[in-house]
Every structure is written in structure tokens, then in C-alpha cells.
Coordinates of C-alpha atoms in Angstrom, one line a residue:
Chain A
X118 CA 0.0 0.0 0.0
X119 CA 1.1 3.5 -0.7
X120 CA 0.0 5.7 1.7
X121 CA -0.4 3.7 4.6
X122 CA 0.3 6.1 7.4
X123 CA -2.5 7.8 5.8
X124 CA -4.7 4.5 5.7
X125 CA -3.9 4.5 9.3
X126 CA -5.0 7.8 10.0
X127 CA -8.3 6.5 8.6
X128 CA -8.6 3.6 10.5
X129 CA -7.4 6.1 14.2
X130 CA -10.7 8.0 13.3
X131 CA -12.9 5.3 13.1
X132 CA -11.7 3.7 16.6
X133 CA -12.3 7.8 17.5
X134 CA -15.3 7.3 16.3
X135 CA -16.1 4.6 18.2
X136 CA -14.7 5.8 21.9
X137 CA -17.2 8.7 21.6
X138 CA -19.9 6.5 20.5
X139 CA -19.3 4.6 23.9
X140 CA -19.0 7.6 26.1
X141 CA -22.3 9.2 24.8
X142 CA -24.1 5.6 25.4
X143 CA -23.1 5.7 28.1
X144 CA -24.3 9.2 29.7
X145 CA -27.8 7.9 28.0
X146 CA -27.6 5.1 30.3
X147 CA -26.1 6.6 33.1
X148 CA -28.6 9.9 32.7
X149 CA -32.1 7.8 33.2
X150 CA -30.2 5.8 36.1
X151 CA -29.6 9.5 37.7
X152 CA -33.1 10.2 37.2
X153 CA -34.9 6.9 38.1
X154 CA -32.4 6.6 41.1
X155 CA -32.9 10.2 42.3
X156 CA -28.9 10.0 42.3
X157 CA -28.5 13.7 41.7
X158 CA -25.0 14.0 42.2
X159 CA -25.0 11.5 39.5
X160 CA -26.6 14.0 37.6
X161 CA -24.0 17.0 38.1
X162 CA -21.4 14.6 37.0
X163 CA -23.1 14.0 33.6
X164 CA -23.8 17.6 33.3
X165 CA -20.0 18.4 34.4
X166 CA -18.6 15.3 31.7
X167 CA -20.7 16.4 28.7
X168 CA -18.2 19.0 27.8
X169 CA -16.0 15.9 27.8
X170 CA -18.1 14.9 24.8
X171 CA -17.9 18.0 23.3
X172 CA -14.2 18.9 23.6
X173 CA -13.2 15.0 21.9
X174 CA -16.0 15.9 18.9
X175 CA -14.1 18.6 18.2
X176 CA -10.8 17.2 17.9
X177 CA -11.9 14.7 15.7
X178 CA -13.8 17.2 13.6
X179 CA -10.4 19.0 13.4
X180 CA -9.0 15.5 12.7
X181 CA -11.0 15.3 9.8
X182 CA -10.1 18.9 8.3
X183 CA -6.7 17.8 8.5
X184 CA -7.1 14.9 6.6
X185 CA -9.0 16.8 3.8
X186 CA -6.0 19.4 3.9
X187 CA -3.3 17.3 3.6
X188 CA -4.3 14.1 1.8
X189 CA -6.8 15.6 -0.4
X190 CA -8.6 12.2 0.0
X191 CA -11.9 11.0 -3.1
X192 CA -14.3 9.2 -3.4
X193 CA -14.8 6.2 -0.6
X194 CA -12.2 8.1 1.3
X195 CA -13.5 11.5 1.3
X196 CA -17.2 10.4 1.9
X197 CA -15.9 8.2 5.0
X198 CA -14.2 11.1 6.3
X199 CA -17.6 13.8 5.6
X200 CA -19.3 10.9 7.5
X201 CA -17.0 10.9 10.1
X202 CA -17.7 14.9 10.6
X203 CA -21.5 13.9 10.2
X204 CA -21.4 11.3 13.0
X205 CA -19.6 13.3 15.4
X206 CA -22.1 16.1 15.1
X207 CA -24.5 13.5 16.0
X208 CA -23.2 12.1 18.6
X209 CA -22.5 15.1 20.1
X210 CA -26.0 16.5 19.7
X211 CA -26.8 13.1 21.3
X212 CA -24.8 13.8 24.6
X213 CA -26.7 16.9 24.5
X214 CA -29.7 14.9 24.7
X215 CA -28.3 12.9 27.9
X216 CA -27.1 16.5 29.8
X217 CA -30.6 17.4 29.0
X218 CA -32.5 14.3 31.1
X219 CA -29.5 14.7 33.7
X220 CA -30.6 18.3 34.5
X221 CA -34.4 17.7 34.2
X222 CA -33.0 14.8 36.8
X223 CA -31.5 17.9 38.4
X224 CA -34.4 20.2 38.4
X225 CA -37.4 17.2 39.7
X226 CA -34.9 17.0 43.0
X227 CA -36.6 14.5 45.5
X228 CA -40.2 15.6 44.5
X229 CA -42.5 12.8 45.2
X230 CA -42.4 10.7 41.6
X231 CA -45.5 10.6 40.1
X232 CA -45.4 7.2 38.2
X233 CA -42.9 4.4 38.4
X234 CA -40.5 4.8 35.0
X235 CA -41.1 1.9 33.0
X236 CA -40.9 3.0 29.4
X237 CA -38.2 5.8 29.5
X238 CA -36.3 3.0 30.5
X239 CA -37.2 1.3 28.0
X240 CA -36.7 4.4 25.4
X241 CA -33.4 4.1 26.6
X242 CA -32.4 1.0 26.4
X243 CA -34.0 0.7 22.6
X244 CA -32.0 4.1 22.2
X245 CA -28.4 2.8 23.2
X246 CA -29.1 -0.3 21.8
X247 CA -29.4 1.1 18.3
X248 CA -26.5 3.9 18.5
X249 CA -24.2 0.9 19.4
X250 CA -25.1 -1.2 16.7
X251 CA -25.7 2.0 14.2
X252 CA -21.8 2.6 14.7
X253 CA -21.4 -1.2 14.2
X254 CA -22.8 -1.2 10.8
X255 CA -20.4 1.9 10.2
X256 CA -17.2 0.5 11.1
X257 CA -18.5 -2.5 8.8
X258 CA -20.1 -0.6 6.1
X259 CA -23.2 -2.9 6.2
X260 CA -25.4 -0.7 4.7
X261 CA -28.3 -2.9 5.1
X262 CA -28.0 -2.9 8.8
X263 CA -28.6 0.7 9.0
X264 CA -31.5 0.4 6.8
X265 CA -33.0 -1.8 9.3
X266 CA -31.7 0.0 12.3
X267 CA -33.5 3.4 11.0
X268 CA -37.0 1.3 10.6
X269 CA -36.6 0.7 14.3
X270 CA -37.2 4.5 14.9
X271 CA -40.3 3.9 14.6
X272 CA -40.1 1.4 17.6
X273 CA -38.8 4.6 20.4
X274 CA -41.5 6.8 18.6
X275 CA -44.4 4.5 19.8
X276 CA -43.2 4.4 23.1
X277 CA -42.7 7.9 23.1
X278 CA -46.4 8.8 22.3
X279 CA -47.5 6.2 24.4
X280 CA -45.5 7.9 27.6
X281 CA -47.1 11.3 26.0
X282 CA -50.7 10.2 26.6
X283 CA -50.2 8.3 29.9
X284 CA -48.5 11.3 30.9
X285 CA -51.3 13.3 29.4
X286 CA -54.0 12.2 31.1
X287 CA -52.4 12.2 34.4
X288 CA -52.3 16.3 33.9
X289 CA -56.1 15.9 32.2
X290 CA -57.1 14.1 35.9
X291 CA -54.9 16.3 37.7
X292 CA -53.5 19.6 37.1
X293 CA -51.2 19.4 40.3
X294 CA -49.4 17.1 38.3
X295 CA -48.5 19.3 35.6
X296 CA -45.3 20.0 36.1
X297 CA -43.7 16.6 37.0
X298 CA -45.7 15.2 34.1
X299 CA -44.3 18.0 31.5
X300 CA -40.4 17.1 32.8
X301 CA -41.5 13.5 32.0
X302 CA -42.4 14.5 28.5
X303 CA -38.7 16.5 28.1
X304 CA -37.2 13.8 29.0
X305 CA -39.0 11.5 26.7
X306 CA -38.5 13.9 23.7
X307 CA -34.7 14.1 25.1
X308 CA -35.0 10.4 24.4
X309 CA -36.9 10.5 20.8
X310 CA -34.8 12.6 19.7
X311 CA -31.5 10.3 21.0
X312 CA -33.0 7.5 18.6
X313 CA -33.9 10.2 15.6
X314 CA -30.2 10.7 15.5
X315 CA -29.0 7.7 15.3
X316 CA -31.2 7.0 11.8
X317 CA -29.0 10.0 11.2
X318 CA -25.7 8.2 11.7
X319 CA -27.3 5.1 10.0
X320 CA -27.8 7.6 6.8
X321 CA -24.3 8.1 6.8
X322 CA -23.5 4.4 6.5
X323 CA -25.7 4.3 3.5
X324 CA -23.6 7.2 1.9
X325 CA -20.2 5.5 2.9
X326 CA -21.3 2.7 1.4
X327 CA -23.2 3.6 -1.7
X328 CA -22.8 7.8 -2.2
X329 CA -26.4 7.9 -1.7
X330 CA -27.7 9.1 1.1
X331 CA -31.4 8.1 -0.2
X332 CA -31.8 4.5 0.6
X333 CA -33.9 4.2 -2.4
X334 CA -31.2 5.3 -5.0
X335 CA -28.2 3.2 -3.7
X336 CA -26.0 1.3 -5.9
X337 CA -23.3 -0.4 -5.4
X338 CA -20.0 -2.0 -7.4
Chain B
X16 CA -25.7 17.0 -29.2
X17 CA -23.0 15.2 -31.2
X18 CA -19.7 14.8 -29.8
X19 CA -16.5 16.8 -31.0
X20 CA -14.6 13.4 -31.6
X21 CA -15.9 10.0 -31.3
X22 CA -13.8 7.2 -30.8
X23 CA -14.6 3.6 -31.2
X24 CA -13.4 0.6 -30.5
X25 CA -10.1 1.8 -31.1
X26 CA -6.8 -0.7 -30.9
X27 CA -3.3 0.5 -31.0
X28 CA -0.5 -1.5 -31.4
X29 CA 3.4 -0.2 -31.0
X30 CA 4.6 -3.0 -33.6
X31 CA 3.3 -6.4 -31.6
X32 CA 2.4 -4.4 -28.5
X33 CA -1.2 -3.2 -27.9
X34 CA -1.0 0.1 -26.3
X35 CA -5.0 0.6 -26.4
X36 CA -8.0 -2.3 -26.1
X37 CA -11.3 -1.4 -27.4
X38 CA -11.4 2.4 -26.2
X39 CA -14.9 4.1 -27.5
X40 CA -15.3 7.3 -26.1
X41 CA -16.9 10.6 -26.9
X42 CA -15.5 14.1 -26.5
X43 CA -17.7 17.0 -26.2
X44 CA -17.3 20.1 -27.8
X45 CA -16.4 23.3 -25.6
X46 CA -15.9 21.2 -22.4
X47 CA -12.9 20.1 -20.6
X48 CA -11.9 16.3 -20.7
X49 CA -9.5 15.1 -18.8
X50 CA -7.4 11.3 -19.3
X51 CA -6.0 9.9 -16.0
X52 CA -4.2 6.8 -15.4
X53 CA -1.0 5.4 -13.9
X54 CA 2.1 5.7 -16.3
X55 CA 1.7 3.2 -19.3
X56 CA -1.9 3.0 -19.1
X57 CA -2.3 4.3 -22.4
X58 CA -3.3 7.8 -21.9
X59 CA -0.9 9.2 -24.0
X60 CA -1.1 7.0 -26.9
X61 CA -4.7 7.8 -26.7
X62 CA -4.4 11.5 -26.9
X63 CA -1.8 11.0 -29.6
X64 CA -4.5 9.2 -32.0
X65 CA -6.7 12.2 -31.7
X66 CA -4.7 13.9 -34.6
X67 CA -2.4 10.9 -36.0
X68 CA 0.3 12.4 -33.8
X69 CA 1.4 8.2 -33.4
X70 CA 2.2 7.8 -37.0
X71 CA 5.6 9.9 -36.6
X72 CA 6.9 7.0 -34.4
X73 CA 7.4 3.8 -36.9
X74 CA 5.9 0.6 -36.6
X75 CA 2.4 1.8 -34.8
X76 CA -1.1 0.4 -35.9
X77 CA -4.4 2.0 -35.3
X78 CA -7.8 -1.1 -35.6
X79 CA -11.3 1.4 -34.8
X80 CA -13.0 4.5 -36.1
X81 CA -11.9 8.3 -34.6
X82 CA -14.4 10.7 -36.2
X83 CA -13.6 14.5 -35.5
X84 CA -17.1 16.1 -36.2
X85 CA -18.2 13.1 -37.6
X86 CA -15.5 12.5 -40.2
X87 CA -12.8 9.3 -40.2
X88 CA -9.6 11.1 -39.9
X89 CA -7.6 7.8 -40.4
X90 CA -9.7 7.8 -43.9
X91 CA -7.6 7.7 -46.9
X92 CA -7.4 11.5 -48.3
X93 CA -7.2 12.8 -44.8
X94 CA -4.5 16.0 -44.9
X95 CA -2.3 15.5 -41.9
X96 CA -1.3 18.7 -41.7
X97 CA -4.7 20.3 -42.1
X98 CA -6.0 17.6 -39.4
X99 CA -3.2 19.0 -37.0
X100 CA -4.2 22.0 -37.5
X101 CA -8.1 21.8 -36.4
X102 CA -6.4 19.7 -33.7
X103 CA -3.7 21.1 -32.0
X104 CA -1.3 20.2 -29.5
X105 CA 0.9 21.2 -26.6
X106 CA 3.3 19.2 -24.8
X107 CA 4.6 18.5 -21.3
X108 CA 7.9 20.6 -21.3
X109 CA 7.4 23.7 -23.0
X110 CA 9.5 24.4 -26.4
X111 CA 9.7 27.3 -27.5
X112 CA 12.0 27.8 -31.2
X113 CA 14.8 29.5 -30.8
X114 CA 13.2 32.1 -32.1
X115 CA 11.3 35.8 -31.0
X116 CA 7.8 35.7 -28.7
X117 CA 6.6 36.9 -32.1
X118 CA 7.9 34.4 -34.7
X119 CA 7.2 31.6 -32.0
X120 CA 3.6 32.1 -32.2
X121 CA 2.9 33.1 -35.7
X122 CA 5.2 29.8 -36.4
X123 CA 2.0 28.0 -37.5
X124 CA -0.2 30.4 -39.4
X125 CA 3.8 31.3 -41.6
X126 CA 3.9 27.3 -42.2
X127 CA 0.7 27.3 -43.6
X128 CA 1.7 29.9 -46.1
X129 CA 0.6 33.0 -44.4
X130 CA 2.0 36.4 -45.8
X131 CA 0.3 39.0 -44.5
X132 CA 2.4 40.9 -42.0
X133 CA -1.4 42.6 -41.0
X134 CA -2.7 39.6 -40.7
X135 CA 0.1 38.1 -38.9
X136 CA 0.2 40.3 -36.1
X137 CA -3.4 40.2 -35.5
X138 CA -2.8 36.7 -35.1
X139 CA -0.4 37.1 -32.8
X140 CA -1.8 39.4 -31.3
X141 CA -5.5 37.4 -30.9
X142 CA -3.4 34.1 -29.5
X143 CA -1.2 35.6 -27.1
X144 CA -4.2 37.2 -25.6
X145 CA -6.1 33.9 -26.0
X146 CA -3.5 32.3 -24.0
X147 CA -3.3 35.1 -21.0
X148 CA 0.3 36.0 -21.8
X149 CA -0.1 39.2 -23.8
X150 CA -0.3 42.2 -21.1
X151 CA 3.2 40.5 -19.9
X152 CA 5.4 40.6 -23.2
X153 CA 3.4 43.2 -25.8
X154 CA 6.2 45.2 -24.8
X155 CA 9.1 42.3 -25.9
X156 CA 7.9 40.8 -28.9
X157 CA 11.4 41.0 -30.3
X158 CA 13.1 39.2 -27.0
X159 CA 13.8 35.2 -27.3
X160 CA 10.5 32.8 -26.4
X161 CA 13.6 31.4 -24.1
X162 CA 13.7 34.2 -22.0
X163 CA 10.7 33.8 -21.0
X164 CA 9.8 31.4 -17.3
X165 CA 8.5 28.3 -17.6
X166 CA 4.6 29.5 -16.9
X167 CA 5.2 32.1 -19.6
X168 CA 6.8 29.7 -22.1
X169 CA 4.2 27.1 -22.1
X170 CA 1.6 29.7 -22.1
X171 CA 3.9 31.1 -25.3
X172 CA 3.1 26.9 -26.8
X173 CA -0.4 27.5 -26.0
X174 CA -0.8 30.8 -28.2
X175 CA 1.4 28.9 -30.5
X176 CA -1.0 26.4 -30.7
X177 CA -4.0 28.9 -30.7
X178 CA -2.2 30.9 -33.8
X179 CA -3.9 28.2 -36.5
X180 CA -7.0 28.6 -35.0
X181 CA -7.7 24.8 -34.3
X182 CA -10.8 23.2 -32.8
X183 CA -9.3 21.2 -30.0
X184 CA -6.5 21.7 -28.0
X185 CA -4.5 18.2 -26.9
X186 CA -2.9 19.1 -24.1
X187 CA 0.0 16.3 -23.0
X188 CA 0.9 17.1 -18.9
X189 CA 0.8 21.0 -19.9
X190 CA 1.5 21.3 -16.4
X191 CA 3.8 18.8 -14.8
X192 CA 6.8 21.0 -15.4
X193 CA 5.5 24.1 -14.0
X194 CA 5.3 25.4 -10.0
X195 CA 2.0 26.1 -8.9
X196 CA 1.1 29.2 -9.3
X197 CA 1.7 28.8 -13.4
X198 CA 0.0 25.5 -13.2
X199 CA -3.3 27.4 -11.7
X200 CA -2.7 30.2 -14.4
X201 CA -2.6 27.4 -17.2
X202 CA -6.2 25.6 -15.3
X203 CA -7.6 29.1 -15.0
X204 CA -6.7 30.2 -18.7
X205 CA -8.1 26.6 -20.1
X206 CA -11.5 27.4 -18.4
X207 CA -11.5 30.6 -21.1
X208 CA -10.4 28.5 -24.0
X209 CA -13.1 25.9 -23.7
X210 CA -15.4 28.6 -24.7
X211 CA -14.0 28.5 -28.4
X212 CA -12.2 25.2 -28.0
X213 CA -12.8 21.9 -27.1
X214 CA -9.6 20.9 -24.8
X215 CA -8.2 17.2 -23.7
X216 CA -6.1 17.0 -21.0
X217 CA -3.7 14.5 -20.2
X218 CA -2.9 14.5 -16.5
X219 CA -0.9 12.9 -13.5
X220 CA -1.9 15.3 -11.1
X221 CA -5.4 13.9 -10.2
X222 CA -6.2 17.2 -8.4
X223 CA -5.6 18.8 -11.5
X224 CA -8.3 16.3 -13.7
X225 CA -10.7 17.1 -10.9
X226 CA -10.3 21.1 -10.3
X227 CA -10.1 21.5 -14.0
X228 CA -11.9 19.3 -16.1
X229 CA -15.6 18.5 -16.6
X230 CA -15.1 14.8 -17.8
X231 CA -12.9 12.4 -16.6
X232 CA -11.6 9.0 -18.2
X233 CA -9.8 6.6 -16.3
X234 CA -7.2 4.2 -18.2
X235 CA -6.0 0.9 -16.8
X236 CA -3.8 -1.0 -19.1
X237 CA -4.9 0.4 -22.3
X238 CA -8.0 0.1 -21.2
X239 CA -10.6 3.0 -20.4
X240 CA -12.0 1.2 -17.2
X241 CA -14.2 4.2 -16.5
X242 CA -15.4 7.2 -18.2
X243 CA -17.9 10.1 -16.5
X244 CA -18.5 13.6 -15.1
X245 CA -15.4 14.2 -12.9
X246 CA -17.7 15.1 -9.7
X247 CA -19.1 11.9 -10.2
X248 CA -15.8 10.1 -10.9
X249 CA -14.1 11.5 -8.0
X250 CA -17.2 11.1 -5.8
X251 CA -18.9 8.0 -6.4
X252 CA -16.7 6.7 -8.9
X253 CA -18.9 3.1 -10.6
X254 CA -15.6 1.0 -11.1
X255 CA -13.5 -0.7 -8.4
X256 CA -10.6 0.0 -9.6
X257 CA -11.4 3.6 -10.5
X258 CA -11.8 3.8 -7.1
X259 CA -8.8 2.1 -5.8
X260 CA -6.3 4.5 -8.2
X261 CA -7.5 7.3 -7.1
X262 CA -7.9 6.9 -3.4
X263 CA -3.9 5.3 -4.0
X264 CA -4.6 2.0 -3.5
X265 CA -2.6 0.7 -6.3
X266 CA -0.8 2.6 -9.0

């Protein structure tokens, strides 16, 4: 090969790529534990680490212009690397999602909980569970795994509405509950959005793979 | 819309050797078409068949059809002279003559029996304009093409070439010798000329094919593995191994 130490640059920001991954997963987890647990100072320390998140997107972003700058990389290359730049914007905006339940965690205190959490949990888990294997099918190029990891959006969306109306008519029996039931909802959308995201990343996959980013139009060799 | 030249199924042999397999490809008029592969890929030879340039070197065999505006020009009755002078050519090291700015460029036009001194400057005149050089020697005419820096002399080749008014411009590596700043100057000037010619570009520098061309081919072994719009090509090329030259897989 040629240009290996460039080849090996490549093949750093992919294992970048995937540290991130695992520390954004991560806060996910760790931000509905703070918030199921009442562990608030749990919750500081995922608001505190975020800009952990942020500060290692950045310096692969800058990775990436590098790359572009001094390799001039095409084709496969250069859409892996635009990718790259994609993902990390996602999974950044993803760790945003996580600071975001950690200080609604932050904000509910030790007010009396107003329904045991069964299906943010579940959000969750459904959430992580797709990010990990969304950066799986990256690192493999399996463009037909993302496909089928983007139809299981639809899977987070149904639990989201179904949290919205339970949490709905608690507010429509009681307007005390209000409040709490609103934070609920933010954290659901926090979570909703987590999942949206990661069809996001799975789109990227697509246009490693193919150039397309339309799932429709892809071709291959 | 027609092509400028149309090549088909062309073979090219250098004696027992087959330089080119079965290359059909069309060229479109007023655009930019640029030839990349690795060194012996054919390329050149390719170029060179576009106005019989080959036949000076003994031996060599053309098998296909290349039709400039429709017409054979390996067809018996063809003028060589007059085809290489609809389709010009300019070559990787510049070469001037040994001769003035002025006499360099009207070299052509005095070949072909042109007299008229009128008519001669305004051709020189027209070309060195043509090929962005002219605000930098009106004043020096008279002073050797040699003088001139590399930039300047191949830009002096281009006008030289522009002087017979062709159709198309080959252009062999117009660049490779050059630092970058005249090689930019040379991309930048070939974006006017494809107004009023149509211009193919052999090239190493796969940057250059992709800043300054419109349509890319891709040689392999005498081959032409791979022939499209050069955002394409360089984006999404269709072809594995389009895709592993250029990234530097191989090559």
C-alpha cells in the first residue's frame, strides 16, 4: 500500500469514532439511572462530563479537516471522512440529549415521583441499543443494517407517544401534576430525539457505502 | 448534441504491443476532458491518435473509427497537416523555437503559407491574448521565447497552438513541469479557452483532472476502465478499480 500512514489515520478516526460512540451511550444510560435513582450528584457529573463529549468531537472534527487538507482524499475516502464529521455532530448532539435528562434529573430534585418509569427506560435502552449497533454497521459498512436499524425509529416513537398520553392524562385528571408530568415528557423527547439521531448516523452508513444518502437510489459496485 | 470526436473501438499496437483495447469514447465540444491513469496505461497513446500524432513514431497500428465532427480522420485522403491543425497540441515541457515571442507564435499560421504581416500580427496578437500572456510581453515581442519562465513559455506553446485557429487543444501534462502558481494560471486560462475550443487533458496530477476538467476517463492497461462527469468520478466513482487509483490504492 502507498499511503499507509495515511490509511492509518483513517482507521485512528474510526476507533475515535467509536470511543465517543461509547462515552455518549453511556451518559444515555447513566442519565435515566440519575433520574430513576434520584442520584442527583450522578446528575452533576453527567452535566460536568458532557463537555468531555464535546471537547473529543471537536478534535476529531479537526481530525477530519486535516485529513481533507493534507491528503486531499476522493471518493470512498473522502465520503468516510464527511461521515466521520456527520457522526460526530450526532453524537455530540446526542450527549446533548443525555445533559438534558441529567438536568431535568437535576431540576425534579426529590419531589415525590409521580409514576414508576417503566418505558423511559425502555426508550433508553431501545436508544443505546441502536446507537451501538448504528456505529457497528459503520465500522462494517453494512449498509443494510442501517436500513433496518433506521425502521426501528419507529419502535422509540411508539413508546414515546405512548409515555405522551399516559403522561397526558395524568395532567387531564390532575393539574397538580402538571409540572412533573411535563419534565417526564422533556425527557422523553430528550429520548426520541436520541433514537432520531442515530437514523441520522445510520444515513451516513448508507452514503459511505453507496454515495447515496437516499436508501432508495443506492448502488453499489 | 454530437460529440466533437468520437472514438470507437479503437486498438493501438506499438509493432506487436497493444497500447489501447477497445477504447470508445466521446469528447464533447467546448468542455474540458480530462485522461488519468497510472504511467503506461495508455493515456498518452490515446491523446496522440486524436490527430495521428502516433504515426511519426514507426511501426504503430491503429484497428477502430476516430471521427472529428463526424468524419474518419484515419480515412484515406485525410491532410495531416490540415487535421493537425483543427487539432492542436501542446506538450509536457514547454519548447519554444529558438526564435522571437513573435515568430514563436505566428510559427503555424507562416507554415501554412501566411504572408500578411497585418494579418500576422493580428494573429499574434488574438493568440497571445487567447493564451493570458499578452499584457506581460506586448512590450518584448522581439526578446527570445527562451527568455521567458517556464509559466510564460508554455503559455507562449499554448498561443502557439491557438495561432492556427484549431478546434481542439490536446494538451499532453501541460502542467507537470511548471510550480504552482503557473500551473493554476494554465487551469484558470483553459476554463476561457473551452469557450471556443474543445480541450483534452492529459494529467498525472489527479487534483488537476478534478479542479479542472468536466469529464474524466480513467485508463488501466490500455484500457478505459471508466469514463464520466469528474464530480461523479471522484465522488462515487462506478468501477472498483477507478476507485482504488485514485484513493492510491494501487498505481
Amino acid at each position: 500500500m502507498p499511503r499507509e500512514s495515511y490509511y492509518q489515520h483513517l482507521r485512528d478516526l474510526q476507533d475515535e469514532v467509536l470511543v465517543l460512540g461509547s462515552m455518549v451511550e453511556k451518559a444515555i444510560a447513566r442519565s435515566v439511572t440519575a433520574l430513576r435513582e434520584r442520584d442527583l450528584d450522578l446528575a452533576h457529573r453527567i452535566v460536568a462530563e458532557d463537555s468531555k463529549i464535546d471537547a473529543r468531537s471537536e478534535e476529531i472534527e479537526e481530525r477530519c479537516v486535516q485529513l481533507i487538507v493534507t491528503q486531499q482524499p476522493v471518493a470512498g475516502d473522502l465520503r468516510l471522512i464527511i461521515s466521520i464529521v456527520r457522526i460526530v455532530d450526532n453524537l455530540e448532539r446526542i450527549g446533548d440529549h443525555a445533559e438534558g435528562i441529567a438536568k431535568i434529573a437535576i431540576m425534579i430534585g426529590d419531589e415525590p415521583s409521580l409514576k414508576p418509569l417503566i418505558d423511559i427506560p425502555r426508550m433508553a435502552e431501545k436508544a443505546r441499543d441502536m446507537l451501538r449497533r448504528s456505529l457497528d454497521a459503520f465500522i462494517k459498512r453494512d449498509d443494510q443494517a442501517a436500513i433496518a436499524i433506521c425502521e426501528e425509529d419507529d419502535i422509540v416513537d411508539g413508546l414515546y407517544d405512548q409515555v405522551y398520553h399516559e403522561l397526558l392524562m395524568f395532567m387531564l385528571e390532575d393539574p397538580k401534576t402538571i409540572t412533573r408530568a411535563t419534565r417526564l415528557i422533556w425527557v422523553a423527547h430528550n429520548l426520541e430525539r436520541c433514537a432520531d439521531r442515530v437514523t441520522n448516523i445510520c444515513e451516513r452508513t448508507v452514503y459511505t457505502v453507496t454515495g447515496k444518502v437516499d436508501p432508495s437510489k443506492t448502488s453499489n459496485y | 448534441m454530437d460529440p466533437k470526436i468520437r472514438t470507437t473501438n479503437v486498438d493501438f499496437f506499438y509493432g506487436s504491443v497493444q497500447a489501447l483495447k477497445q477504447v470508445t469514447l466521446d469528447i464533447r465540444e467546448h468542455h474540458i476532458t480530462a485522461l488519468i491513469g497510472p504511467s503506461g496505461c495508455g493515456k498518452s497513446t490515446y491523446l496522440r491518435s486524436l490527430n495521428r500524432m502516433n504515426e511519426t513514431i514507426a511501426g504503430t497500428r491503429l484497428v477502430g473509427e476516430v471521427l472529428l465532427d463526424g468524419e474518419d480522420i484515419y480515412s484515406d485522403g485525410v491532410d495531416v497537416v490540415e487535421l493537425r491543425k483543427r487539432v492542436g497540441m501542446v506538450f509536457q515541457q514547454p519548447n519554444p523555437f529558438p526564435k522571437t515571442i513573435y515568430e514563436n507564435v505566428i510559427f503555424g499560421p507562416r507554415v501554412l503559407g501566411e504572408t500578411n504581416k497585418e494579418r500576422l500580427d493580428y494573429l499574434a496578437e488574438r493568440s497571445l491574448k487567447a493564451a493570458g500572456l499578452w499584457e506581460e510581453v506586448k512590450d518584448q515581442l522581439s526578446k527570445s521565447g527562451l527568455a521567458l519562465s517556464g509559466g510564460q513559455q508554455q503559455r507562449l506553446c499554448i498561443a502557439r497552438a491557438l495561432s492556427v485557429e484549431p478546434e481542439v487543444i490536446l494538451m499532453d501534462e501541460p502542467c507537470s513541469a511548471l510550480d504552482p502558481l503557473s500551473t493554476l494560471k494554465i487551469e484558470e486560462l483553459m476554463q476561457e479557452l473551452k469557450k471556443e475550443y474543445t480541450i483534452v487533458i492529459v494529467t498525472h496530477n489527479m487534483q488537476q483532472a478534478a479542479r479542472a476538467s468536466e469529464w474524466t476517463g480513467f485508463f488501466l492497461m490500455g484500457e478505459l476502465i471508466e469514463y464520466g462527469e469528474t464530480s461523479e468520478l471522484f465522488s462515487r466513482p462506478q468501477e472498483k478499480k477507478t476507485e482504488d487509483y485514485i484513493t492510491g490504492r494501487f498505481g
